[in-house]
mmCIF file of C-alpha atoms and ligand atoms in Angstrom:
data_model
loop_
_atom_site.group_PDB
_atom_site.id
_atom_site.type_symbol
_atom_site.label_atom_id
_atom_site.label_comp_id
_atom_site.label_asym_id
_atom_site.label_seq_id
_atom_site.Cartn_x
_atom_site.Cartn_y
_atom_site.Cartn_z
ATOM 1 C CA MET A 1 0.000 0.000 0.000
ATOM 2 C CA GLN A 2 1.321 3.437 -0.911
ATOM 3 C CA ALA A 3 2.022 5.644 2.080
ATOM 4 C CA PHE A 4 -0.271 8.610 2.638
ATOM 5 C CA LEU A 5 2.599 10.344 4.434
ATOM 6 C CA SER A 6 6.212 9.357 3.961
ATOM 7 C CA VAL A 7 9.276 10.974 5.499
ATOM 8 C CA ASP A 8 12.537 9.601 4.178
ATOM 9 C CA ASP A 9 15.993 10.308 5.634
ATOM 10 C CA LEU A 10 14.955 13.772 6.813
ATOM 11 C CA ALA A 11 17.561 16.305 7.972
ATOM 12 C CA ILE A 12 16.740 19.641 9.647
ATOM 13 C CA ALA A 13 19.168 22.384 10.660
ATOM 14 C CA PHE A 14 18.974 25.612 12.665
ATOM 15 C CA PRO A 15 21.404 28.548 12.680
ATOM 16 C CA ARG A 16 23.850 28.791 15.582
ATOM 17 C CA PRO A 17 24.905 32.114 17.141
ATOM 18 C CA ASP A 18 28.307 31.759 15.412
ATOM 19 C CA GLY A 19 26.591 31.784 12.015
ATOM 20 C CA GLU A 20 27.099 28.059 11.360
ATOM 21 C CA ARG A 21 24.189 25.673 11.009
ATOM 22 C CA GLU A 22 23.523 22.988 13.568
ATOM 23 C CA THR A 23 21.891 19.844 12.257
ATOM 24 C CA VAL A 24 19.424 18.654 14.880
ATOM 25 C CA VAL A 25 17.622 15.987 12.856
ATOM 26 C CA ASP A 26 19.512 13.748 10.436
ATOM 27 C CA GLY A 27 18.162 10.360 9.435
ATOM 28 C CA VAL A 28 14.490 10.390 10.438
ATOM 29 C CA SER A 29 12.298 8.090 8.354
ATOM 30 C CA PHE A 30 8.692 6.999 8.892
ATOM 31 C CA SER A 31 5.504 6.490 6.925
ATOM 32 C CA VAL A 32 1.771 6.210 7.499
ATOM 33 C CA SER A 33 -0.579 4.450 5.072
ATOM 34 C CA GLU A 34 -4.236 5.445 4.671
ATOM 35 C CA GLY A 35 -6.184 4.628 7.814
ATOM 36 C CA GLU A 36 -3.110 3.270 9.611
ATOM 37 C CA ALA A 37 -2.061 4.220 13.154
ATOM 38 C CA VAL A 38 1.669 4.737 13.660
ATOM 39 C CA GLY A 39 3.438 5.880 16.807
ATOM 40 C CA VAL A 40 6.608 7.965 16.903
ATOM 41 C CA VAL A 41 8.373 7.515 20.224
ATOM 42 C CA GLY A 42 11.446 9.188 21.635
ATOM 43 C CA GLU A 43 12.788 11.376 24.380
ATOM 44 C CA SER A 44 12.486 15.113 24.554
ATOM 45 C CA GLY A 45 14.797 16.606 21.907
ATOM 46 C CA SER A 46 14.880 13.487 19.744
ATOM 47 C CA GLY A 47 13.308 15.298 16.779
ATOM 48 C CA LYS A 48 9.744 13.942 16.992
ATOM 49 C CA THR A 49 7.912 17.250 16.870
ATOM 50 C CA LEU A 50 10.321 18.921 14.428
ATOM 51 C CA SER A 51 9.945 16.011 12.014
ATOM 52 C CA ALA A 52 6.137 16.154 12.257
ATOM 53 C CA LEU A 53 6.131 19.926 11.725
ATOM 54 C CA ALA A 54 8.433 19.545 8.714
ATOM 55 C CA ALA A 55 6.049 16.932 7.302
ATOM 56 C CA ILE A 56 3.262 19.523 7.174
ATOM 57 C CA GLY A 57 5.470 22.460 6.171
ATOM 58 C CA LEU A 58 5.311 24.190 9.543
ATOM 59 C CA LEU A 59 8.902 24.246 10.774
ATOM 60 C CA PRO A 60 9.808 27.318 12.865
ATOM 61 C CA VAL A 61 10.997 30.085 10.501
ATOM 62 C CA SER A 62 14.681 29.681 11.334
ATOM 63 C CA GLY A 63 14.593 25.918 10.706
ATOM 64 C CA ARG A 64 15.514 24.460 7.298
ATOM 65 C CA VAL A 65 15.040 21.036 5.806
ATOM 66 C CA VAL A 66 18.541 20.316 4.522
ATOM 67 C CA GLY A 67 18.077 16.738 3.370
ATOM 68 C CA GLY A 68 15.589 13.986 2.675
ATOM 69 C CA ARG A 69 12.181 13.690 1.072
ATOM 70 C CA ILE A 70 8.618 14.205 2.334
ATOM 71 C CA ARG A 71 5.457 13.195 0.481
ATOM 72 C CA LEU A 72 1.950 13.907 1.769
ATOM 73 C CA ALA A 73 -1.213 12.894 -0.096
ATOM 74 C CA GLY A 74 0.783 12.480 -3.307
ATOM 75 C CA GLN A 75 2.473 15.892 -3.053
ATOM 76 C CA ASP A 76 6.164 16.629 -2.671
ATOM 77 C CA VAL A 77 6.036 18.747 0.495
ATOM 78 C CA LEU A 78 9.498 20.238 -0.008
ATOM 79 C CA ALA A 79 8.573 21.531 -3.479
ATOM 80 C CA ALA A 80 4.935 22.483 -2.783
ATOM 81 C CA SER A 81 3.738 26.101 -2.737
ATOM 82 C CA GLU A 82 2.422 27.607 0.488
ATOM 83 C CA GLU A 83 -1.052 27.601 -1.089
ATOM 84 C CA THR A 84 -0.843 23.839 -1.673
ATOM 85 C CA MET A 85 0.422 23.268 1.865
ATOM 86 C CA CYS A 86 -2.421 25.380 3.303
ATOM 87 C CA SER A 87 -4.903 23.222 1.489
ATOM 88 C CA LEU A 88 -3.194 19.992 2.626
ATOM 89 C CA ARG A 89 -3.177 21.199 6.233
ATOM 90 C CA GLY A 90 -6.792 20.790 7.126
ATOM 91 C CA ARG A 91 -8.101 18.651 4.258
ATOM 92 C CA ALA A 92 -5.344 16.014 4.162
ATOM 93 C CA VAL A 93 -3.927 16.266 7.655
ATOM 94 C CA GLY A 94 -5.018 17.786 10.961
ATOM 95 C CA TYR A 95 -2.502 18.635 13.680
ATOM 96 C CA LEU A 96 -3.354 18.286 17.357
ATOM 97 C CA SER A 97 -0.727 19.760 19.637
ATOM 98 C CA GLN A 98 -0.288 19.447 23.370
ATOM 99 C CA GLU A 99 -2.771 21.665 25.222
ATOM 100 C CA THR A 100 -0.493 24.080 27.009
ATOM 101 C CA GLY A 101 -2.983 26.881 27.593
ATOM 102 C CA GLY A 102 -1.578 28.829 24.636
ATOM 103 C CA ALA A 103 -2.704 26.611 21.772
ATOM 104 C CA LEU A 104 -6.036 28.464 21.491
ATOM 105 C CA ASN A 105 -6.298 32.208 20.964
ATOM 106 C CA PRO A 106 -7.457 33.636 24.326
ATOM 107 C CA VAL A 107 -9.416 36.544 22.788
ATOM 108 C CA ARG A 108 -11.491 34.480 20.336
ATOM 109 C CA THR A 109 -14.364 32.183 21.235
ATOM 110 C CA VAL A 110 -13.852 28.456 20.845
ATOM 111 C CA GLY A 111 -16.614 28.418 18.213
ATOM 112 C CA PHE A 112 -14.836 31.034 16.105
ATOM 113 C CA GLN A 113 -11.573 29.107 16.218
ATOM 114 C CA VAL A 114 -13.084 25.736 15.339
ATOM 115 C CA GLY A 115 -15.245 27.355 12.657
ATOM 116 C CA GLU A 116 -12.305 29.174 11.082
ATOM 117 C CA ALA A 117 -10.844 25.919 9.752
ATOM 118 C CA ALA A 118 -14.230 24.832 8.380
ATOM 119 C CA ARG A 119 -14.773 28.184 6.655
ATOM 120 C CA LEU A 120 -11.259 28.267 5.246
ATOM 121 C CA HIS A 121 -11.056 24.725 3.907
ATOM 122 C CA LEU A 122 -14.671 23.842 3.139
ATOM 123 C CA GLY A 123 -15.874 27.294 2.018
ATOM 124 C CA LEU A 124 -18.886 27.132 4.344
ATOM 125 C CA THR A 125 -21.169 30.077 4.970
ATOM 126 C CA ARG A 126 -21.124 31.567 8.454
ATOM 127 C CA ARG A 127 -24.354 29.800 9.404
ATOM 128 C CA ALA A 128 -23.251 26.440 7.987
ATOM 129 C CA ALA A 129 -19.920 26.811 9.777
ATOM 130 C CA GLN A 130 -21.755 27.478 13.074
ATOM 131 C CA GLU A 131 -23.783 24.306 12.647
ATOM 132 C CA ARG A 132 -20.633 22.370 11.825
ATOM 133 C CA VAL A 133 -18.885 23.723 14.927
ATOM 134 C CA VAL A 134 -21.682 22.466 17.172
ATOM 135 C CA ALA A 135 -21.617 19.062 15.455
ATOM 136 C CA LEU A 136 -17.817 18.825 15.811
ATOM 137 C CA LEU A 137 -17.811 19.851 19.471
ATOM 138 C CA SER A 138 -20.496 17.257 20.099
ATOM 139 C CA GLU A 139 -18.525 14.606 18.166
ATOM 140 C CA VAL A 140 -15.483 15.133 20.377
ATOM 141 C CA GLY A 141 -17.639 14.526 23.443
ATOM 142 C CA LEU A 142 -18.136 18.067 24.734
ATOM 143 C CA GLU A 143 -21.439 18.450 26.563
ATOM 144 C CA GLU A 144 -23.502 21.577 25.868
ATOM 145 C CA PRO A 145 -21.640 22.228 22.591
ATOM 146 C CA LEU A 146 -23.483 25.506 21.979
ATOM 147 C CA ARG A 147 -22.333 26.891 25.320
ATOM 148 C CA VAL A 148 -18.789 25.643 24.695
ATOM 149 C CA ALA A 149 -18.771 27.293 21.256
ATOM 150 C CA ARG A 150 -19.634 30.643 22.857
ATOM 151 C CA SER A 151 -16.992 30.261 25.575
ATOM 152 C CA TYR A 152 -13.488 31.683 25.647
ATOM 153 C CA PRO A 153 -10.621 29.231 26.230
ATOM 154 C CA HIS A 154 -10.050 30.351 29.843
ATOM 155 C CA GLN A 155 -13.638 29.370 30.680
ATOM 156 C CA LEU A 156 -12.912 25.709 29.880
ATOM 157 C CA SER A 157 -10.917 23.033 31.684
ATOM 158 C CA GLY A 158 -7.659 21.681 30.186
ATOM 159 C CA GLY A 159 -9.446 18.529 29.017
ATOM 160 C CA GLN A 160 -12.233 20.562 27.374
ATOM 161 C CA ARG A 161 -9.688 22.791 25.617
ATOM 162 C CA GLN A 162 -7.876 19.740 24.287
ATOM 163 C CA ARG A 163 -11.156 18.393 22.883
ATOM 164 C CA ALA A 164 -11.835 21.794 21.297
ATOM 165 C CA LEU A 165 -8.384 21.662 19.655
ATOM 166 C CA LEU A 166 -9.233 18.178 18.405
ATOM 167 C CA ALA A 167 -12.494 19.504 16.923
ATOM 168 C CA ALA A 168 -10.507 22.240 15.128
ATOM 169 C CA ALA A 169 -8.013 19.674 13.788
ATOM 170 C CA LEU A 170 -10.899 17.597 12.391
ATOM 171 C CA ALA A 171 -12.932 20.543 11.063
ATOM 172 C CA ALA A 172 -12.081 19.929 7.397
ATOM 173 C CA ASP A 173 -12.361 16.117 7.604
ATOM 174 C CA PRO A 174 -8.666 15.257 7.189
ATOM 175 C CA GLN A 175 -7.591 11.716 6.332
ATOM 176 C CA LEU A 176 -4.716 11.777 8.815
ATOM 177 C CA LEU A 177 -4.478 13.213 12.322
ATOM 178 C CA ILE A 178 -1.062 14.021 13.760
ATOM 179 C CA ALA A 179 -1.420 14.057 17.552
ATOM 180 C CA ASP A 180 1.689 15.435 19.239
ATOM 181 C CA GLU A 181 1.895 14.488 22.945
ATOM 182 C CA PRO A 182 -1.889 15.044 23.070
ATOM 183 C CA THR A 183 -2.310 13.909 26.663
ATOM 184 C CA SER A 184 0.852 15.021 28.425
ATOM 185 C CA ALA A 185 -0.736 18.123 30.012
ATOM 186 C CA LEU A 186 -3.764 16.158 31.266
ATOM 187 C CA ASP A 187 -4.464 14.207 34.464
ATOM 188 C CA THR A 188 -4.597 10.409 34.243
ATOM 189 C CA ILE A 189 -8.398 10.078 33.979
ATOM 190 C CA THR A 190 -8.700 12.844 31.363
ATOM 191 C CA GLN A 191 -5.810 11.248 29.443
ATOM 192 C CA ALA A 192 -7.563 7.878 29.324
ATOM 193 C CA ARG A 193 -10.801 9.489 28.123
ATOM 194 C CA LEU A 194 -9.032 11.415 25.367
ATOM 195 C CA LEU A 195 -7.213 8.292 24.165
ATOM 196 C CA GLY A 196 -10.540 6.423 24.128
ATOM 197 C CA LEU A 197 -12.015 9.247 22.058
ATOM 198 C CA LEU A 198 -9.117 9.118 19.572
ATOM 199 C CA ALA A 199 -9.675 5.372 19.128
ATOM 200 C CA GLU A 200 -13.421 5.933 18.550
ATOM 201 C CA LEU A 201 -12.769 8.712 16.034
ATOM 202 C CA ARG A 202 -10.284 6.544 14.154
ATOM 203 C CA ALA A 203 -12.820 3.760 13.790
ATOM 204 C CA ARG A 204 -15.734 6.049 12.912
ATOM 205 C CA ARG A 205 -13.894 8.274 10.439
ATOM 206 C CA LYS A 206 -11.417 5.663 9.118
ATOM 207 C CA LEU A 207 -8.821 8.188 10.186
ATOM 208 C CA GLY A 208 -5.083 7.622 9.948
ATOM 209 C CA LEU A 209 -3.173 8.523 13.108
ATOM 210 C CA LEU A 210 0.413 9.572 13.720
ATOM 211 C CA LEU A 211 0.745 9.578 17.498
ATOM 212 C CA ILE A 212 3.848 11.272 18.891
ATOM 213 C CA SER A 213 4.838 10.561 22.466
ATOM 214 C CA HIS A 214 7.716 9.910 24.846
ATOM 215 C CA ASP A 215 5.640 7.066 26.348
ATOM 216 C CA LEU A 216 6.142 3.755 24.524
ATOM 217 C CA GLY A 217 3.573 1.994 26.721
ATOM 218 C CA LEU A 218 0.852 4.491 25.780
ATOM 219 C CA VAL A 219 1.734 4.418 22.082
ATOM 220 C CA ALA A 220 1.787 0.613 21.944
ATOM 221 C CA ARG A 221 -1.857 0.508 23.097
ATOM 222 C CA MET A 222 -2.995 2.892 20.349
ATOM 223 C CA VAL A 223 -1.137 2.041 17.143
ATOM 224 C CA GLU A 224 -0.211 -0.780 14.764
ATOM 225 C CA ARG A 225 3.390 0.232 14.075
ATOM 226 C CA VAL A 226 6.014 2.080 16.115
ATOM 227 C CA VAL A 227 8.962 4.220 15.005
ATOM 228 C CA VAL A 228 11.608 4.881 17.663
ATOM 229 C CA LEU A 229 13.657 8.065 17.385
ATOM 230 C CA HIS A 230 16.872 8.818 19.244
ATOM 231 C CA ALA A 231 19.063 11.881 18.838
ATOM 232 C CA GLY A 232 17.488 13.053 15.604
ATOM 233 C CA GLU A 233 17.375 9.732 13.759
ATOM 234 C CA THR A 234 15.135 6.699 13.427
ATOM 235 C CA VAL A 235 16.781 3.828 15.306
ATOM 236 C CA GLU A 236 14.046 1.195 15.020
ATOM 237 C CA GLU A 237 10.749 0.672 13.243
ATOM 238 C CA ALA A 238 8.484 -2.350 13.670
ATOM 239 C CA PRO A 239 4.906 -3.576 14.074
ATOM 240 C CA VAL A 240 3.894 -3.233 17.741
ATOM 241 C CA ALA A 241 3.831 -6.990 18.441
ATOM 242 C CA ALA A 242 7.340 -7.496 16.999
ATOM 243 C CA LEU A 243 8.725 -4.491 18.822
ATOM 244 C CA LEU A 244 7.336 -5.605 22.181
ATOM 245 C CA ALA A 245 8.340 -9.255 21.703
ATOM 246 C CA LYS A 246 11.796 -8.678 20.264
ATOM 247 C CA PRO A 247 13.097 -5.110 20.511
ATOM 248 C CA ALA A 248 16.277 -5.008 18.450
ATOM 249 C CA HIS A 249 17.877 -1.691 19.409
ATOM 250 C CA PRO A 250 19.373 -1.230 22.900
ATOM 251 C CA PHE A 251 17.577 2.133 23.192
ATOM 252 C CA THR A 252 14.192 0.531 22.453
ATOM 253 C CA ARG A 253 14.943 -2.002 25.184
ATOM 254 C CA GLN A 254 15.630 0.872 27.592
ATOM 255 C CA LEU A 255 12.348 2.543 26.615
ATOM 256 C CA LEU A 256 10.470 -0.714 27.203
ATOM 257 C CA THR A 257 12.064 -1.165 30.607
ATOM 258 C CA ALA A 258 11.120 2.431 31.447
ATOM 259 C CA ALA A 259 7.531 1.783 30.306
ATOM 260 C CA HIS A 260 7.332 -1.281 32.575
ATOM 261 C CA THR A 261 8.878 0.376 35.609
ATOM 262 C CA GLY A 262 7.330 3.817 35.093
ATOM 263 C CA GLU A 263 10.787 5.388 35.216
ATOM 264 C CA GLU A 264 12.390 7.801 32.802
ATOM 265 C CA SER A 265 14.662 6.163 30.238
ATOM 266 C CA GLY A 266 17.573 8.381 31.127
ATOM 267 C CA GLY A 267 16.482 11.687 29.623
ATOM 268 C CA THR A 268 18.768 13.157 27.003
ATOM 269 C CA ARG A 269 21.866 12.140 28.932
ATOM 270 C CA GLY A 270 24.773 11.503 26.578
ATOM 271 C CA TRP A 271 23.030 13.273 23.703
ATOM 272 C CA GLY A 272 21.392 16.550 24.637
ATOM 273 C CA GLY A 273 24.338 17.090 26.984
ATOM 274 C CA GLU A 274 27.865 16.104 26.127
ATOM 275 C CA GLY A 275 26.911 14.018 23.124
ATOM 276 C CA ARG A 276 25.378 16.699 20.967
ATOM 277 C CA ARG A 277 27.575 19.484 19.707
ATOM 278 C CA GLY A 278 30.931 18.240 18.545
ATOM 279 C CA GLY A 279 29.628 14.829 19.514
ATOM 280 C CA ALA A 280 28.358 11.685 17.909
ATOM 281 C CA LEU A 281 26.426 13.468 15.161
ATOM 282 C CA GLU A 282 29.570 15.131 13.922
ATOM 283 C CA TRP A 283 32.000 12.265 14.478
ATOM 284 C CA GLY A 284 30.017 9.814 12.367
ATOM 285 C CA ALA A 285 29.639 7.392 15.285
ATOM 286 C CA CYS A 286 26.570 5.644 16.644
ATOM 287 C CA ARG A 287 24.744 8.415 18.500
ATOM 288 C CA PHE A 288 23.664 5.991 21.183
ATOM 289 C CA ALA A 289 27.212 4.804 21.913
ATOM 290 C CA PRO A 290 27.730 7.064 24.992
ATOM 291 C CA ARG A 291 24.753 5.363 26.676
ATOM 292 C CA CYS A 292 24.862 1.906 25.171
ATOM 293 C CA PRO A 293 25.700 -1.038 27.438
ATOM 294 C CA GLU A 294 26.524 -3.115 24.351
ATOM 295 C CA ALA A 295 28.752 -0.617 22.509
ATOM 296 C CA MET A 296 31.639 -2.100 20.531
ATOM 297 C CA ALA A 297 34.735 -0.428 19.127
ATOM 298 C CA VAL A 298 33.124 0.018 15.703
ATOM 299 C CA CYS A 299 30.202 1.902 17.254
ATOM 300 C CA TRP A 300 32.615 4.777 18.062
ATOM 301 C CA ARG A 301 34.051 5.097 14.591
ATOM 302 C CA ALA A 302 31.127 4.490 12.209
ATOM 303 C CA ARG A 303 27.459 5.317 12.007
ATOM 304 C CA PRO A 304 25.123 2.341 11.532
ATOM 305 C CA ALA A 305 22.490 2.465 8.771
ATOM 306 C CA LEU A 306 18.797 1.715 9.220
ATOM 307 C CA GLU A 307 18.498 -1.824 7.823
ATOM 308 C CA ALA A 308 15.810 -4.517 7.706
ATOM 309 C CA VAL A 309 15.961 -7.318 10.270
ATOM 310 C CA GLY A 310 12.533 -8.814 9.552
ATOM 311 C CA ALA A 311 9.159 -8.153 7.930
ATOM 312 C CA GLN A 312 8.499 -4.411 8.328
ATOM 313 C CA HIS A 313 11.196 -4.405 11.016
ATOM 314 C CA ALA A 314 14.277 -2.213 10.623
ATOM 315 C CA VAL A 315 16.995 -1.225 13.072
ATOM 316 C CA ARG A 316 20.023 1.048 13.106
ATOM 317 C CA CYS A 317 22.587 -0.933 15.104
ATOM 318 C CA PHE A 318 25.792 -2.885 14.442
ATOM 319 C CA LEU A 319 24.508 -5.727 16.605
ATOM 320 C CA HIS A 320 22.225 -6.604 13.677
ATOM 321 C CA HIS A 321 24.301 -5.979 10.604
ATOM 322 C CA SER A 322 27.882 -6.307 9.631
ATOM 323 C CA ALA A 323 30.317 -4.020 11.363
ATOM 324 C CA GLU A 324 32.702 -4.881 8.509
ATOM 325 C CA GLU A 325 30.824 -2.504 6.248
ATOM 326 C CA PRO A 326 30.310 0.615 8.335
ATOM 327 C CA HIS A 327 28.070 3.407 7.040
ATOM 328 C CA ALA A 328 29.636 6.791 7.669
HETATM 329 FE FE1 SF4 B 401 24.931 0.173 20.856
HETATM 330 FE FE2 SF4 B 401 26.711 -0.094 18.892
HETATM 331 FE FE3 SF4 B 401 24.162 -0.696 18.447
HETATM 332 FE FE4 SF4 B 401 24.937 1.831 18.741
HETATM 333 S S1 SF4 B 401 25.529 0.456 17.092
HETATM 334 S S2 SF4 B 401 23.160 0.890 19.668
HETATM 335 S S3 SF4 B 401 26.509 1.634 20.320
HETATM 336 S S4 SF4 B 401 25.573 -1.721 19.860
#
């Protein structure tokens, strides 16, 4: 099946104060087929959100895609005009960010903000857009949708605001929803309800889902395939069952242990700290080597490639392919 969204060997750079560019993502690959649910898992700073934003043409202004390919709904994202990208954002893909209190405009009603996407992408009249807003707010499980539509964001709870953001992301009936840490600002009960709602919406709308999270346990319950990112690159990709039964990359094993014990996997230690600038990315070594209990000599002098180890299962690690043929 052809991927609805495919990101292949993506590289993203930002300017440094000294005028040089710093590459913060280099080697991210993932894809989502129509109606499929895929999880992207990694620590803070691993490139999850930047890669998702690049996929929909919404990188921060100083960021540049400096390598790789992105295709969305048959379009080459890196060559598409802003007009094409505007149309794709909304009709092809909706983006649900973490509700941080600033994701909605505080001086506009919720109804206006949800309706804006419907008016923009579907060309609805004001009245038709109002009716659609009420239907969308109701679909995402908000009681008294008319009252919610007339409310300002500060008059709603965090869980209600997140549902309103979800309604806005779905306003133009996209085929794919990108949900970026959608529950991390919510309490446990509200989180569980929102995840239940996402599963219902997927089934009802035949919606594809790209779920981004630091929590492998949460992602594994929601998706069919998982992509693990570490230090700006994809290190493993596999169907959920294969990943849980036989994780191939030492970092994935650490994430699984963390998911079972409820502990952090070690933060960005060895990467965001001493490993980053002038570190593994620039030496052409395995970026996980500073933290890897199984590191070998070759891991410090060559960068492993992402290679298949089974059906739909790929890993970037010298434990699984020949260290005799290092990939710089
Ligand atoms: Fe560990 Fe080497 Fe595999 Fe990197 S390539 S994850 S250092 S064993």
